[in-house]
Amino acid sequence: MEQEKKNQNQPAAQEPSVGDQIKVRREKLASLQAEGRNPFEITKFVQTTNSAEIKAHFDEMEGKPVSIAGRLMSKRGMGKVSFCDLQDKEGRIQLYARKDEMDEEDYNRFKKYDIGDIVGIEGEVFRTQRGEMSVRAKKITLLSKSLLPLPEKFHGLTDKETRYRQRYVDLIVNPEVKRNFIIRSQFIKHLRDYLDNMGYIEVETPVLNTIAGGAAARPFITHHNTLDIDMYMRIATELPLKRLIVGGMDRVYEVGRIFRNEGMDPKHNPEFTTVELYQAYADFHDMMDIAEGVYTTFAQKYLGTYELEWMGEKVDLTPGWPRLTMIEAVKKYVGIDFGAITDDAEAVAAAKAVGVELAEAAEKTWGNALYACFDQKVEEQLVQPTFITMYPVEVSPLTKRSPVDPRLTERFEFFICRAEMGNAYSELNDPIDQRERFMKQVEQRERGDDETEMLDEDFLTALEYGMPPTGGMGMGIDRAVMLFTGADTIRDVILFPTMKPLDIPKKENTKVDAAPAEAKKEEVIDFSKVEIEPLFKDFVDFDTFSKSDFRAVKVKACEAVKKSKKLLKFVLDDGSGTDRVILSGIHDYYEPEELVGKTCVAITNLPPRPMMGIDSCGMLISAVHHEEGVEKLHLLMLDPHIPAGAKMY
């Protein structure tokens, strides 16, 4: 007992440098290979159990022989008695090894194994004197040599980026992150089971298409060499699935990857996973029942509760979610009754009066004004699960009109914690009406909106053969998993999120004992083509200048503004203790992710300016110049040692 305690409390020797560790590990591998014990030649190791099973059934398994494998995560002792923590897919368990209970050479080789090595253990289940469930090793086999040392900590912004880039390391050193992906797998399985039990058939549709349709989004473009044509990676699965409804497959769904060439923020990744489902002889009310059913049954079955926390909010998923028309929601949260407005100009004026501006390419119509009010003023207030129904025709080109009000469509989106979680329609099956709406989208595209629907003649042909009344829905898998795991960024629920490549020079020599690298050459910057605006000739008196309050600010969060190609929304620490929101039109030059954590300069005493329904409280300072007529912009970034709120003079 004393020996075990001594071993566990033994102070660790000072760690050698990473470079030295790598060199030593490679030397150990070379020595093993010279002895004819190359671990990489082993093809199989038979496991009879795992760490979780041993702990769950310890009383039955105590004293029984077992075979277990995993990664060494710690080592203690290393005299005649050694203790290790072994990590497998189910968790961790302690290994106990005694020199006099093993082959002596086997034990001596084991003493040289490193943290991170993958080993197979043959032994028996027992409990140590201190009561810890363990495996007493009889034979230890090195199955794979770890040539790189594991990191000790994964904290802070920089390390979090590394976690996303090297998810394999993240899973090793932070096994708790696996929970997110287990829940993700469970949710997808639950979703499939739910739909399968309703008689749906899972299908697959093309990822590459000659027309990007089914959503308002900017596609990725690739080129097919054999056909010598450009093709689009799908932005939705809607139109192919509807073709199957026309063909008589009355209930279909697809869980699939979607690709949209748009901004990145905590809720958006360029590739993401959705489910789209279509049911003949059903409408959007049936889709609401399915959406609520999938969410609530999963929460109850897998999480054991309807009450969750997400984005700093308590969310109650108890069945019976409220259902509001968009007109009702705008009246409730904005105070404008669009049901009493019939004129386009009056509707646009009413929206403008509350600080709502329509998108530049949008027609100045009643429907667009209603939607803009909802988009800019209502979404941000929808915390508890809520269905918003009856969307304007202008923003619903694939949806059946309401028989009560032809300006509206039988469409809903549902929201949780201000995030849109799904979108559904009573599907438009009138080919004549569909063509007219496609043409409206084409006109809008010609006015500069490259996210509108393309004209799909083949889809119109399919509709002309006849599509039954149909209900359809799309739900984001990633956002659902964010809710169920409490994740505040989509990157925490995607195993390999899209990341900006690191600008790392290629290694000239990969040998461990390579000569010291040459000193990094200073970057040569070519200013020969720079065009600078002339300096102002008019003087500004000191009192006027001093009225502008320039402050150092820290970027706490940054995301792309919906419906805007240029605007980024910054949440800033200005030293006051209250977050400051500033919008800046610099998305052409920066992605949001690369600005989080930066120290910038802002003017903080400008009056709030409404932009896309958001009050921008100040201005971030950038440096702008031209090169051969092309504008170049650099956001001013300061030394991170400068504290938030420091005043600029």
Short mmCIF file of C-alpha atoms in Angstrom, two decimals, residues 239-252 278 280-281 428-429 458-468 470:
data_model
loop_
_atom_site.label_atom_id
_atom_site.label_comp_id
_atom_site.label_asym_id
_atom_site.label_seq_id
_atom_site.Cartn_x
_atom_site.Cartn_y
_atom_site.Cartn_z
CA LEU A 239 -35.75 19.48 -56.06
CA PRO A 240 -34.48 15.91 -56.65
CA LEU A 241 -36.59 14.66 -53.73
CA LYS A 242 -39.70 16.34 -55.16
CA ARG A 243 -39.02 14.63 -58.48
CA LEU A 244 -39.29 11.34 -56.55
CA ILE A 245 -42.67 12.42 -55.15
CA VAL A 246 -43.78 12.99 -58.76
CA GLY A 247 -42.54 9.47 -59.54
CA GLY A 248 -44.77 7.95 -56.87
CA MET A 249 -42.36 7.52 -53.96
CA ASP A 250 -44.81 9.07 -51.52
CA ARG A 251 -42.59 9.37 -48.44
CA VAL A 252 -38.87 10.02 -48.92
CA TYR A 278 -41.29 14.96 -48.34
CA ALA A 280 -47.40 13.16 -50.46
CA TYR A 281 -50.96 14.09 -49.45
CA LEU A 428 -46.02 24.32 -54.55
CA ASN A 429 -47.27 21.84 -57.15
CA ASP A 458 -36.46 19.90 -65.85
CA PHE A 459 -38.09 20.44 -62.46
CA LEU A 460 -40.89 22.38 -64.16
CA THR A 461 -41.32 19.50 -66.58
CA ALA A 462 -41.64 17.11 -63.63
CA LEU A 463 -44.36 19.30 -62.09
CA GLU A 464 -46.23 19.35 -65.40
CA TYR A 465 -46.59 15.56 -65.15
CA GLY A 466 -48.36 16.20 -61.84
CA MET A 467 -47.21 16.24 -58.21
CA PRO A 468 -49.74 15.44 -55.47
CA THR A 470 -47.11 17.45 -50.56
#
